[in-house]
Short mmCIF file of C-alpha atoms and ligand atoms in Angstrom, two decimals:
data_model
loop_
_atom_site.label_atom_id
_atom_site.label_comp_id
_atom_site.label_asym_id
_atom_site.label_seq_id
_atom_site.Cartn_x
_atom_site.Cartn_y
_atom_site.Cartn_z
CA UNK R 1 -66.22 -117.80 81.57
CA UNK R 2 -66.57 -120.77 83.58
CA UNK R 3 -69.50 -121.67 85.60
CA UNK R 4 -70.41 -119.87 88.47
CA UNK R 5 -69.77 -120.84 91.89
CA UNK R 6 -72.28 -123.40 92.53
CA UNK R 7 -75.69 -123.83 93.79
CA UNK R 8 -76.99 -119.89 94.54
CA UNK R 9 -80.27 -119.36 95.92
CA UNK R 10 -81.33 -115.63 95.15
CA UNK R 11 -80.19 -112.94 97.54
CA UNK R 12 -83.81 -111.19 98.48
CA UNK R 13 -84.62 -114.69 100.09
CA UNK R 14 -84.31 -113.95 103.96
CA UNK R 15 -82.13 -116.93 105.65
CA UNK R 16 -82.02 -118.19 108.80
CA UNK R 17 -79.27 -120.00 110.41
CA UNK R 18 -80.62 -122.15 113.15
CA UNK R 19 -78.98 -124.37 115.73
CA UNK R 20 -75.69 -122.99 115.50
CA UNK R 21 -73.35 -125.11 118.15
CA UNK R 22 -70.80 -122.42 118.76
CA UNK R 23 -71.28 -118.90 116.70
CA UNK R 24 -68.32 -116.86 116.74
CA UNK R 25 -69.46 -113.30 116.38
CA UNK R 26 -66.00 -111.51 116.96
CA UNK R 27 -68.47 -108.63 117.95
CA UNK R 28 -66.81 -105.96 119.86
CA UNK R 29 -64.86 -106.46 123.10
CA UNK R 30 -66.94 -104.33 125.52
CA UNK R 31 -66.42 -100.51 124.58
CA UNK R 32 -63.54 -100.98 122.10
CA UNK R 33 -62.38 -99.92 118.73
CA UNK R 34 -60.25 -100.39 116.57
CA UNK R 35 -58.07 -103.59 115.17
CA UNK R 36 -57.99 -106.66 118.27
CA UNK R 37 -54.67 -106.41 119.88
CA UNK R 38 -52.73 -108.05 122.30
CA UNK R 39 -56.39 -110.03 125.02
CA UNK R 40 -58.67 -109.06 122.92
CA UNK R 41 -57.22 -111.10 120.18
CA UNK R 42 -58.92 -114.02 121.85
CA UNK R 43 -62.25 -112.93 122.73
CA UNK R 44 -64.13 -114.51 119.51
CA UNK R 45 -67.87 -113.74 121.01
CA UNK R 46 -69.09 -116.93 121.09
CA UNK R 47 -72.86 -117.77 121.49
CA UNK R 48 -73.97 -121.43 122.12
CA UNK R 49 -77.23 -122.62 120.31
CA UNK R 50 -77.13 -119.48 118.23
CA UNK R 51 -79.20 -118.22 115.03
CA UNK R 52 -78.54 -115.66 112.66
CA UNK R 53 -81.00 -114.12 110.49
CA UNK R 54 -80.03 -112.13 106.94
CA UNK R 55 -81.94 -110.30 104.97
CA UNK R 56 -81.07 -108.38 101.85
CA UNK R 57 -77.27 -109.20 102.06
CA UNK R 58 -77.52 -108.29 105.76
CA UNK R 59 -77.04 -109.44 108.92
CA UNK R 60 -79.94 -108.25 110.54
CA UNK R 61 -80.49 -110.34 113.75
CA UNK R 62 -77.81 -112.35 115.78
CA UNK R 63 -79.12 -114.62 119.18
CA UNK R 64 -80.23 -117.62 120.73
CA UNK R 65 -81.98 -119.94 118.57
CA UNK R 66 -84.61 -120.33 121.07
CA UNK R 67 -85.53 -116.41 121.12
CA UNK R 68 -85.16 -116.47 117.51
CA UNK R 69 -88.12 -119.15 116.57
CA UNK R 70 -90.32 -116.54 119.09
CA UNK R 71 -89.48 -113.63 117.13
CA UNK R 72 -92.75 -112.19 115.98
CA UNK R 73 -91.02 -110.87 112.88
CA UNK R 74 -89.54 -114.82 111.91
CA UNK R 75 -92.96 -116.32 113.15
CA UNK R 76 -94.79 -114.27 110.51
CA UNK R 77 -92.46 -114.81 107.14
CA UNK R 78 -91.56 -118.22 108.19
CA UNK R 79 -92.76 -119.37 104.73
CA UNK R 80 -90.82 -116.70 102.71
CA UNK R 81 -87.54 -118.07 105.05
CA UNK R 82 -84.81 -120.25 104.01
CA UNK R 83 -84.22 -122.07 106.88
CA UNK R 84 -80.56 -123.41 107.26
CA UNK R 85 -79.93 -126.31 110.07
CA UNK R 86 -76.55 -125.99 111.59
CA UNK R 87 -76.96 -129.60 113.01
CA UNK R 88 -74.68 -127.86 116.63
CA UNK R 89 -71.53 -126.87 114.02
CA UNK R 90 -69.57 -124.12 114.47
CA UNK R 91 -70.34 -121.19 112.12
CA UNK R 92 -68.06 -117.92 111.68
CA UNK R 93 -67.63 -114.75 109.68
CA UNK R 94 -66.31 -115.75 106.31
CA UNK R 95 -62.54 -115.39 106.14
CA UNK R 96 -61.04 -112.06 105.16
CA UNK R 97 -57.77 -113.01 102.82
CA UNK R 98 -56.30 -109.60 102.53
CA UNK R 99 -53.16 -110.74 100.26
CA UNK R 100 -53.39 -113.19 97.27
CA UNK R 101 -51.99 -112.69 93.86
CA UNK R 102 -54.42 -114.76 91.30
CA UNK R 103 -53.23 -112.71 88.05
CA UNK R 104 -51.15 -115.87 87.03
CA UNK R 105 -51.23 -118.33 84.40
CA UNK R 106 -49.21 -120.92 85.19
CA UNK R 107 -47.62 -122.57 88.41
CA UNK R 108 -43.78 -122.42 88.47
CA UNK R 109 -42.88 -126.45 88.39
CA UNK R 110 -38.90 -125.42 87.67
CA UNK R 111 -38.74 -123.27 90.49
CA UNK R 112 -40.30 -125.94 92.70
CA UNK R 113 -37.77 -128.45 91.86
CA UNK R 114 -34.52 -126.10 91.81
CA UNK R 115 -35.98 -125.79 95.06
CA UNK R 116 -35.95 -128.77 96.32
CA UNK R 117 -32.85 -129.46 94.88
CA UNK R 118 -31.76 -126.52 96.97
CA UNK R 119 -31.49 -123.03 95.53
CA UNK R 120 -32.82 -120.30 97.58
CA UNK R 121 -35.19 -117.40 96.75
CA UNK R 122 -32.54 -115.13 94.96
CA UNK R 123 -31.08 -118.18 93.30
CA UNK R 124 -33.93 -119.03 91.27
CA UNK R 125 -34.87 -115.05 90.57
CA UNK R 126 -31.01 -114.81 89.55
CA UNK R 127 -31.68 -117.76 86.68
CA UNK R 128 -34.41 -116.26 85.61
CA UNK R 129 -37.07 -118.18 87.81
CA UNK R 130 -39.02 -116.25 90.36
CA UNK R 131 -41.46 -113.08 89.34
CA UNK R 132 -40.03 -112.86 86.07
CA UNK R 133 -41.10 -116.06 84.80
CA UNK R 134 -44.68 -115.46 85.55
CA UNK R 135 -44.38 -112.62 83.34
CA UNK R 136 -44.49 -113.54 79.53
CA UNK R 137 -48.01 -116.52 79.99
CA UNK R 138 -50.00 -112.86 81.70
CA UNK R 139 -48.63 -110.29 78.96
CA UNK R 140 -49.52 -113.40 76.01
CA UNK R 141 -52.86 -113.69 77.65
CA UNK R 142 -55.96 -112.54 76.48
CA UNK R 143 -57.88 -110.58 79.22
CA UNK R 144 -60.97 -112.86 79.46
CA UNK R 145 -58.58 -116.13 79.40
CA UNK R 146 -56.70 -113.96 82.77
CA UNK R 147 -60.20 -113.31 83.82
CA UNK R 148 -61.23 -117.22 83.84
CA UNK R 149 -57.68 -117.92 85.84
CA UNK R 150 -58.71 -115.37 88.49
CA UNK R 151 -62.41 -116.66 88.82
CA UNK R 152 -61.03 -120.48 89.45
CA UNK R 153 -58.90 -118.99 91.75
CA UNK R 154 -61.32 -117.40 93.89
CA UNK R 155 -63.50 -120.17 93.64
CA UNK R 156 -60.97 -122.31 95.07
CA UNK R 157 -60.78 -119.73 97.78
CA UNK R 158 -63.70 -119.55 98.72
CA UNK R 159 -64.28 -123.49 99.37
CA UNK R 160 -62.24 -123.39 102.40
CA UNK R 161 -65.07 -120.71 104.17
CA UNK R 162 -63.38 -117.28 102.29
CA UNK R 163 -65.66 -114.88 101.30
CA UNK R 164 -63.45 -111.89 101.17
CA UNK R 165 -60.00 -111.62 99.34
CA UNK R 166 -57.72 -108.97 98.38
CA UNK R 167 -56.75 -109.63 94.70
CA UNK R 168 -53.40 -107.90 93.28
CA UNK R 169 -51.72 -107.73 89.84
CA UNK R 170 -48.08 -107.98 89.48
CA UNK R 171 -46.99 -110.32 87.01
CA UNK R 172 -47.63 -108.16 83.98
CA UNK R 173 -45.41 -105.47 84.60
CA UNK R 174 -45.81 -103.51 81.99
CA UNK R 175 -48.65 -100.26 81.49
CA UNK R 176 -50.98 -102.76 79.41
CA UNK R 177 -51.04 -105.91 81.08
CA UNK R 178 -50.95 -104.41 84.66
CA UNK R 179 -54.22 -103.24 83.63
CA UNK R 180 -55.42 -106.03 81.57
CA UNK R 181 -54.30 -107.34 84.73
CA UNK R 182 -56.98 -105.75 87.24
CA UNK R 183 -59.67 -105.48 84.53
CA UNK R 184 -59.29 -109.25 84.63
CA UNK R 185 -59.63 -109.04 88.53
CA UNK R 186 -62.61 -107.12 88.11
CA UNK R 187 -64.43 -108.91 85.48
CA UNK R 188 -63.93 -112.00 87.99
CA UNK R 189 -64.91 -110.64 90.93
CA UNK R 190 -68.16 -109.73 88.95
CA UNK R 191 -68.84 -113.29 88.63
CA UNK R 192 -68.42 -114.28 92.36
CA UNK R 193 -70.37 -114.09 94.90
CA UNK R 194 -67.95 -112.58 97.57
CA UNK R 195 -66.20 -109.53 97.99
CA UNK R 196 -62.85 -108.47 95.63
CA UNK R 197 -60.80 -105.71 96.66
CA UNK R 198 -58.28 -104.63 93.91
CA UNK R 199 -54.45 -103.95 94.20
CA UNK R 200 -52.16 -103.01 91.65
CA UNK R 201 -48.68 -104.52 92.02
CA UNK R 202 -46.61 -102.80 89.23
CA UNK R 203 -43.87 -102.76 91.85
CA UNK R 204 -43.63 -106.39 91.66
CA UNK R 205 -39.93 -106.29 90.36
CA UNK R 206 -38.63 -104.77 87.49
CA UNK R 207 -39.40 -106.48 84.18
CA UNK R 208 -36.18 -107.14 82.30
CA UNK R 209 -36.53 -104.92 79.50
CA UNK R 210 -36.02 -102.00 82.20
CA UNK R 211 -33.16 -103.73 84.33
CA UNK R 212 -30.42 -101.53 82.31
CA UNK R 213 -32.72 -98.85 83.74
CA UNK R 214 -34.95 -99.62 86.89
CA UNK R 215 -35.54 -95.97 87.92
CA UNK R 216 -37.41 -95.31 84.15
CA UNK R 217 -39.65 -98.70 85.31
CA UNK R 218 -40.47 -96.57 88.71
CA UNK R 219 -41.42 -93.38 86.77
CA UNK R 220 -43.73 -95.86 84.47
CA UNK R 221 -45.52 -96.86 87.73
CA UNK R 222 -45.81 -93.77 89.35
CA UNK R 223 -46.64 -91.19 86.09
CA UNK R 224 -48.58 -93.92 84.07
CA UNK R 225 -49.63 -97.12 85.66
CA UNK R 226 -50.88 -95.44 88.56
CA UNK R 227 -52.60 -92.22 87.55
CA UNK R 228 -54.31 -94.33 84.64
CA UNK R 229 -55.56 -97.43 87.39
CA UNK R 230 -56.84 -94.61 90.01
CA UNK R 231 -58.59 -92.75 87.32
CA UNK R 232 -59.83 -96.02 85.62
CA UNK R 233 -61.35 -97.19 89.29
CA UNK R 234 -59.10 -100.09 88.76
CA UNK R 235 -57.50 -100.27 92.38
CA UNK R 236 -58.27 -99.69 95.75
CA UNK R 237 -54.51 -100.00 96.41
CA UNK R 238 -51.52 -99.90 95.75
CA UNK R 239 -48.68 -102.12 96.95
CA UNK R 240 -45.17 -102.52 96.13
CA UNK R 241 -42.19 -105.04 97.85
CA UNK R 242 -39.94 -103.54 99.36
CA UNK R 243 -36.67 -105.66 99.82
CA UNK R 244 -33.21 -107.08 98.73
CA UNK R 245 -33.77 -107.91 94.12
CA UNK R 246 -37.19 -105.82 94.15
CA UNK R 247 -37.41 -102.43 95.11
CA UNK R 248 -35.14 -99.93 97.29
CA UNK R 249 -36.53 -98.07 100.30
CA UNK R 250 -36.63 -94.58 98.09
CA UNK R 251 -38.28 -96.37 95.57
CA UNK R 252 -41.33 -97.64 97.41
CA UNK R 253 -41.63 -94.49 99.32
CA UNK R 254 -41.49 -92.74 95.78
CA UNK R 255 -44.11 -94.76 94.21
CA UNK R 256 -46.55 -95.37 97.54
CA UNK R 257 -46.41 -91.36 97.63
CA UNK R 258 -47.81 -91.36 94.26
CA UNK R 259 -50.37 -93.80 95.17
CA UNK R 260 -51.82 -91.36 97.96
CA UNK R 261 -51.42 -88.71 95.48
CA UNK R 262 -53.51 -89.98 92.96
CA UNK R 263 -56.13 -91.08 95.54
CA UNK R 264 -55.75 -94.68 96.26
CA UNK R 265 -54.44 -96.28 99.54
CA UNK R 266 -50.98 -98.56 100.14
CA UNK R 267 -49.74 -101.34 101.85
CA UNK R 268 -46.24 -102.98 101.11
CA UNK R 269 -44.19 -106.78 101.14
CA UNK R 270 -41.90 -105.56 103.27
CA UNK R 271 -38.70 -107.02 105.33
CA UNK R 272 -39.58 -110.71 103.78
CA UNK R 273 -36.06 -111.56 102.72
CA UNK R 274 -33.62 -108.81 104.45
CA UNK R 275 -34.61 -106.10 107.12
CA UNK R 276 -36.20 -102.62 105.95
CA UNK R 277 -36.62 -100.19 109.07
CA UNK R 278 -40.39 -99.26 109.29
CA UNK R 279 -39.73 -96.01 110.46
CA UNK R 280 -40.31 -94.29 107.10
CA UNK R 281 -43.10 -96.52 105.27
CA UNK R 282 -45.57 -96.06 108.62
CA UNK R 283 -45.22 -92.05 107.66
CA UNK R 284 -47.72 -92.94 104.35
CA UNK R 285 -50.16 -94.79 106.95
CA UNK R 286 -50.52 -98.14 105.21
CA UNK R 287 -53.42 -99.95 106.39
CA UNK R 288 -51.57 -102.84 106.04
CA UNK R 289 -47.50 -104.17 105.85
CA UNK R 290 -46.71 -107.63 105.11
CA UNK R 291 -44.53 -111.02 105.49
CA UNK R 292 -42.37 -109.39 108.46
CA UNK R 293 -40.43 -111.94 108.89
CA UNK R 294 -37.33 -109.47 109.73
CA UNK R 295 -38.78 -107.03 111.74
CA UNK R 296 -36.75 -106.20 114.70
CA UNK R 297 -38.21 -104.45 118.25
CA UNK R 298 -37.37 -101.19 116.93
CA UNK R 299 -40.38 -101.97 114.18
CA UNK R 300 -42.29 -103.91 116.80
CA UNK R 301 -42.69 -100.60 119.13
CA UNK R 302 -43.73 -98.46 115.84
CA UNK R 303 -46.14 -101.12 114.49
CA UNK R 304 -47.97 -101.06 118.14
CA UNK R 305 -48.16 -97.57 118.72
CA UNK R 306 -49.34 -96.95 114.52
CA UNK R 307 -52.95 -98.25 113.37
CA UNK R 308 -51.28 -100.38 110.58
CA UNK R 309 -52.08 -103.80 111.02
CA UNK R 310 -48.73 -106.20 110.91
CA UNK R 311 -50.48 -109.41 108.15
CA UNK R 312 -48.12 -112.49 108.22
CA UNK R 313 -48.37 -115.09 105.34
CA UNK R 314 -46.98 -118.29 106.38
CA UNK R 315 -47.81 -120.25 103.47
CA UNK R 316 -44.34 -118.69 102.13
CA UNK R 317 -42.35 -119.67 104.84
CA UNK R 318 -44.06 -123.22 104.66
CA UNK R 319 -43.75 -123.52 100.67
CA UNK R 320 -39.95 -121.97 100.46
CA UNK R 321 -39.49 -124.82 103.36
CA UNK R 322 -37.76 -121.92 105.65
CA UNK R 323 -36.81 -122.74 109.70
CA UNK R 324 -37.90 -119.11 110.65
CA UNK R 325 -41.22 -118.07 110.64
CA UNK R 326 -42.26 -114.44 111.65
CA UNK R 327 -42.23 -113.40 115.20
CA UNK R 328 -45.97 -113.18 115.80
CA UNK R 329 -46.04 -113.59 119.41
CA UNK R 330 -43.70 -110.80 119.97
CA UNK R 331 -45.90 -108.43 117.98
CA UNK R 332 -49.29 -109.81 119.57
CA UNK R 333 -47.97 -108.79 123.08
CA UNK R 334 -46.78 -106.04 121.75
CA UNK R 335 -50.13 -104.86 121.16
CA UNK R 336 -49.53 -104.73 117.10
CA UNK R 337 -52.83 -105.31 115.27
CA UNK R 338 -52.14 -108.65 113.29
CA UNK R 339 -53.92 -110.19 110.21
CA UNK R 340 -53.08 -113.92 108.71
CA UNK R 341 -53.53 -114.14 104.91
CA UNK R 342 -52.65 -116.73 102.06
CA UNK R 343 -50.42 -114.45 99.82
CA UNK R 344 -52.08 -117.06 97.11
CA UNK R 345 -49.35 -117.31 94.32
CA UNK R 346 -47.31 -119.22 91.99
CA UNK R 347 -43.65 -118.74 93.16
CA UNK R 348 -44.10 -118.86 97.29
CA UNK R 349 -47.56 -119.64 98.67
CA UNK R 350 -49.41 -121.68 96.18
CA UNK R 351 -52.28 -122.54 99.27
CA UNK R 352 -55.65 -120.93 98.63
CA UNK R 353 -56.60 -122.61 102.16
CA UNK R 354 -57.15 -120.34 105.33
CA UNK R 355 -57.56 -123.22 108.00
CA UNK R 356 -53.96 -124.17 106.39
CA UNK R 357 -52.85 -120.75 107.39
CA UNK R 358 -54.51 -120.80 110.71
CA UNK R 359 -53.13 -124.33 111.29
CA UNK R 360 -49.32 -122.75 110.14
CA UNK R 361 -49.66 -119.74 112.60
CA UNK R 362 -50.48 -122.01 115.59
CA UNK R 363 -48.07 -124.87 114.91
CA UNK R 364 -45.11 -122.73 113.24
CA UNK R 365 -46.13 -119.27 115.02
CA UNK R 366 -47.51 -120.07 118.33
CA UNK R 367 -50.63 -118.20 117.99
CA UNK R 368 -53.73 -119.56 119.73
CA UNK R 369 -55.87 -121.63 117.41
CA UNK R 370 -58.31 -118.08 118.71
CA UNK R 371 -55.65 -115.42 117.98
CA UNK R 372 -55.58 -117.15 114.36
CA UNK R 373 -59.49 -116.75 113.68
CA UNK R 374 -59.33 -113.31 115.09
CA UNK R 375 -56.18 -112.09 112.68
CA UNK R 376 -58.09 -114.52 109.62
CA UNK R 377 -61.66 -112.29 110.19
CA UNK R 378 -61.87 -109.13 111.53
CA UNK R 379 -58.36 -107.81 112.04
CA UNK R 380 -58.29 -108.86 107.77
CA UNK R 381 -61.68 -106.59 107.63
CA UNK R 382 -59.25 -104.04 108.92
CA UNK R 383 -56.36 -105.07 106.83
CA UNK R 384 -58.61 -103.58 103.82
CA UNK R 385 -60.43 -100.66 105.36
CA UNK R 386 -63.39 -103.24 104.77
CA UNK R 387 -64.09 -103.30 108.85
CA UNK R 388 -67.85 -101.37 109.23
CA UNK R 389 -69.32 -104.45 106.58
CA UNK R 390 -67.36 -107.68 106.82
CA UNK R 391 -64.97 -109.61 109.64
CA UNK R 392 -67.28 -110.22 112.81
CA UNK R 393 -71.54 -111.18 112.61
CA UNK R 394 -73.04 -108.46 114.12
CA UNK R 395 -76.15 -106.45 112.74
CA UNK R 396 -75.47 -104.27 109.67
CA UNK R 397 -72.74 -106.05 108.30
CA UNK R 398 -72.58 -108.09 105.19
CA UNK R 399 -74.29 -111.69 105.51
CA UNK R 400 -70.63 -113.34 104.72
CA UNK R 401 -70.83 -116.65 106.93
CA UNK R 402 -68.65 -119.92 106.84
CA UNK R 403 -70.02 -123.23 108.41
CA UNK R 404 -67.87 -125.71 109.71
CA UNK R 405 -68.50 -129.36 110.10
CA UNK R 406 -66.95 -129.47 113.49
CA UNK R 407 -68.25 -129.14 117.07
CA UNK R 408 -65.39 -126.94 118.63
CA UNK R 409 -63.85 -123.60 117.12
CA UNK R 410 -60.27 -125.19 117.38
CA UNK R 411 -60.93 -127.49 115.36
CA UNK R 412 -60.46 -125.50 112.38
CA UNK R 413 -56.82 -125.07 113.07
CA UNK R 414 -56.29 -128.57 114.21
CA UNK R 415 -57.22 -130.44 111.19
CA UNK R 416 -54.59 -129.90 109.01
CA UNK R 417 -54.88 -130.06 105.27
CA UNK R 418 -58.47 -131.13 104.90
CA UNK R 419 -61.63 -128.85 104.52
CA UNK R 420 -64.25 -129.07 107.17
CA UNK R 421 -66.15 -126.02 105.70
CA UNK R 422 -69.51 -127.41 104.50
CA UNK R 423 -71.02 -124.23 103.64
CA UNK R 424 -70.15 -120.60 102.11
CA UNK R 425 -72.48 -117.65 102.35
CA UNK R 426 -71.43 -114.74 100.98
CA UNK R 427 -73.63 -111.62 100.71
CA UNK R 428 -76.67 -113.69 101.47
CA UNK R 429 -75.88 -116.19 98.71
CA UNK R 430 -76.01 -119.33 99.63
CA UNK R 431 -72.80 -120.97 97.79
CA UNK R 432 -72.61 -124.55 99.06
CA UNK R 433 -68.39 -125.44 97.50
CA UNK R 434 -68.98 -129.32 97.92
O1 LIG N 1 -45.61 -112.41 98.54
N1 LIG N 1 -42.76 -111.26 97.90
C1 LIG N 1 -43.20 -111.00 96.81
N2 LIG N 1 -44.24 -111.55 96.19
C2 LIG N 1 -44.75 -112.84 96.44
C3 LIG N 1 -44.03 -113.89 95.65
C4 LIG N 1 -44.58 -113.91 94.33
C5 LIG N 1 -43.99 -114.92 93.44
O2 LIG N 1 -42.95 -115.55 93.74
O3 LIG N 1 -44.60 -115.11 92.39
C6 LIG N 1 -44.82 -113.12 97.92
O4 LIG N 1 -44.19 -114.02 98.47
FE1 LIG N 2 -47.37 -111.51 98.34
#
């Protein structure tokens, strides 16, 4: 394996963050529950001249940095502290990326030009670019060469302040290396200091050895690939996409019922490159749907009432160089819980950067540079039914914190395509990318 993320100081070491310019808790709005929707979207808890203390992992204390260097407690194990200087920078909860696909060997170069030179999504699938062609480099891999792939991946992640990502498979396709697939996940995530959560992908699209036959590539998921990754402990979820050259309506609902059956939760790519109607997929409960880029107010009114949260990935728009980006502000005053996410991958959004994402959804989606952070933190935490330990600082939850060489929260949607994140702490490890 390669090394491991850099410079770790151990985790029973308490650490105190001190002289925090603007900390951006995303703590509670007063008295409410639940994903941020619609106002509360915006309210990012900010304390001036904070401090944060961790211990074990933990957040345990969040305040003034002031009442924090009178804290009987601090004054007493000031020696056994780390003490961390924020120098007045803005510090947040690490970023939740709920969708990435790091199984991969190799970026897609042909598909990039043919792009360029014009063909279209389907176009490039149809000549045998697209999914497919990130097939054969993950079934000829071993699992610990997949494994190294994954772990750069996540390290490049993380340098941009993410501390939590949701990691699927999907470009093995077949029983063997879908698993080799999310062993590889796991063996990675083993070896970094931040938070994995698991997703198998089998409904990626259907391999071409089954295209004569696409419904004996759905039983495959559901009877085998599924059964045998719930009982291994391989997945948290399953997902599928659901569209136009992947899989039919019936077909997702048939295989995300045999998720739930076997145990594990769903979430789907759904109404990316033609329209599904959301009516029937919000029956399973997914915590999460994703791209959206087709939904009309029909789905808008279901996804507000439901508590699935809407996650847009504009890093695909961006990459395939599309005009139309989702509708995000119709959905936000809709009241529809939404999440932002990278959708990391070789064939659409090959961006491991959140403040890229952030800096998409503002300038491409009109969210507030503050509606961004929210959707990138804690409405992510609820994205992967991760929201009692990560997505806001507030006592009890995970120590995953991001600090930001800037003086004002905006600015980490403003600058685009540079990385002001200075520091990475994730789980009370101090990880320090650069
Ligand atoms: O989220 N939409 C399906 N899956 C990916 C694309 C993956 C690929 O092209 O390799 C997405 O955009
Ligand atoms: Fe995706």
């Amino acid at each position: 394996m390669p090394r491991r993320h850099p410079s770790r100081t151990a985790v029973s070491t308490p650490l105190l963050l001190l002289n925090i310019g603007q900390l951006l808790t995303l703590r509670w709005p007063s008295g409410n529950s639940g994903p941020r929707r619609g106002a509360e979207l915006r309210e990012l808890g900010i304390i001036e001249g904070a401090a944060v203390l961790c211990v074990g992992g933990k957040i345990t204390s969040v305040g003034r940095t002031k009442d924090a260097l009178r804290d009987p407690w601090i004054k007493k194990h000031r020696k056994q502290i780390r003490e961390l200087d924020c120098a007045n920078k803005v510090v947040i909860p690490g970023f939740v990326d709920s969708h990435t696909h790091p199984a991969f060997m190799s970026p897609r170069l042909t598909d990039f030009e043919k792009r360029i030179a014009g063909a279209n999504y389907e176009e490039i699938a149809e000549a045998g670019g697209g999914i497919r062609a990130s097939i054969e480099g993950v079934r000829r891999a071993g699992k610990r060469e997949l494994a190294e792939r994954v772990l750069s991946a996540l390290n490049e992640i993380a340098a941009p302040g993410t501390t939590t990502v949701e990691a699927k498979s999907g470009y093995g396709l077949s029983l063997e290396s879908e698993l080799k697939s999310l062993q590889a996940i796991r063996a990675a995530s083993a070896q970094w200091p931040g938070t994995v959560v698991p997703t198998l992908l089998g409904a990626h699209v259907v391999p071409s050895e089954f295209q004569s036959n696409p419904q004996q590539y759905v039983s495959l998921i559901c009877e085998e690939m599924i059964p045998q990754a719930a009982r291994r402990k391989l997945a948290k979820f399953v997902d599928v996409f659901c569209d136009k050259g992947a899989f039919s309506e019936e077909d997702s609902l048939r295989i995300l019922n045999a998720a739930r059956k076997n145990g594990l939760q769903v979430r789907a790519h759904i109404s990316q490159l033609t329209r599904t109607s959301l009516e029937r997929i919000l029956k399973l409960n997914p915590l999460s749907l994703d791209h959206l880029d087709y939904v009309d107010e029909a789905d808008i009114r279901l996804l507000a009432k439901s508590e699935t949260i809407a996650t847009f990935v504009p890093g695909a728009n961006y990459f395939l160089g599309l005009r139309e980006y989702p509708p995000a502000r119709k959905l936000i005053d809709a009241g529809v819980g939404v999440a932002l996410a990278t959708d990391y991958n070789p064939g659409s959004s090959p961006t491991a950067s959140m403040p890229f994402v952030l800096s998409l959804a503002c300038t491409h989606m009109k969210m507030t540079p503050a509606e961004a952070i929210t959707a990138a933190t804690i409405n992510g935490a609820w994205a992967l039914g991760l929201e009692k330990s990560k997505g806001s600082i507030e006592p009890g939850k995970d120590s995953d914190l991001a600090i930001f060489g800037v003086k004002d929260y905006r600015e980490l949607a403003y600058w685009v395509a540079s990385n002001r994140c200075e520091s990475v702490i994730a789980g009370g490890l101090v990880v320090v990318p650069r």
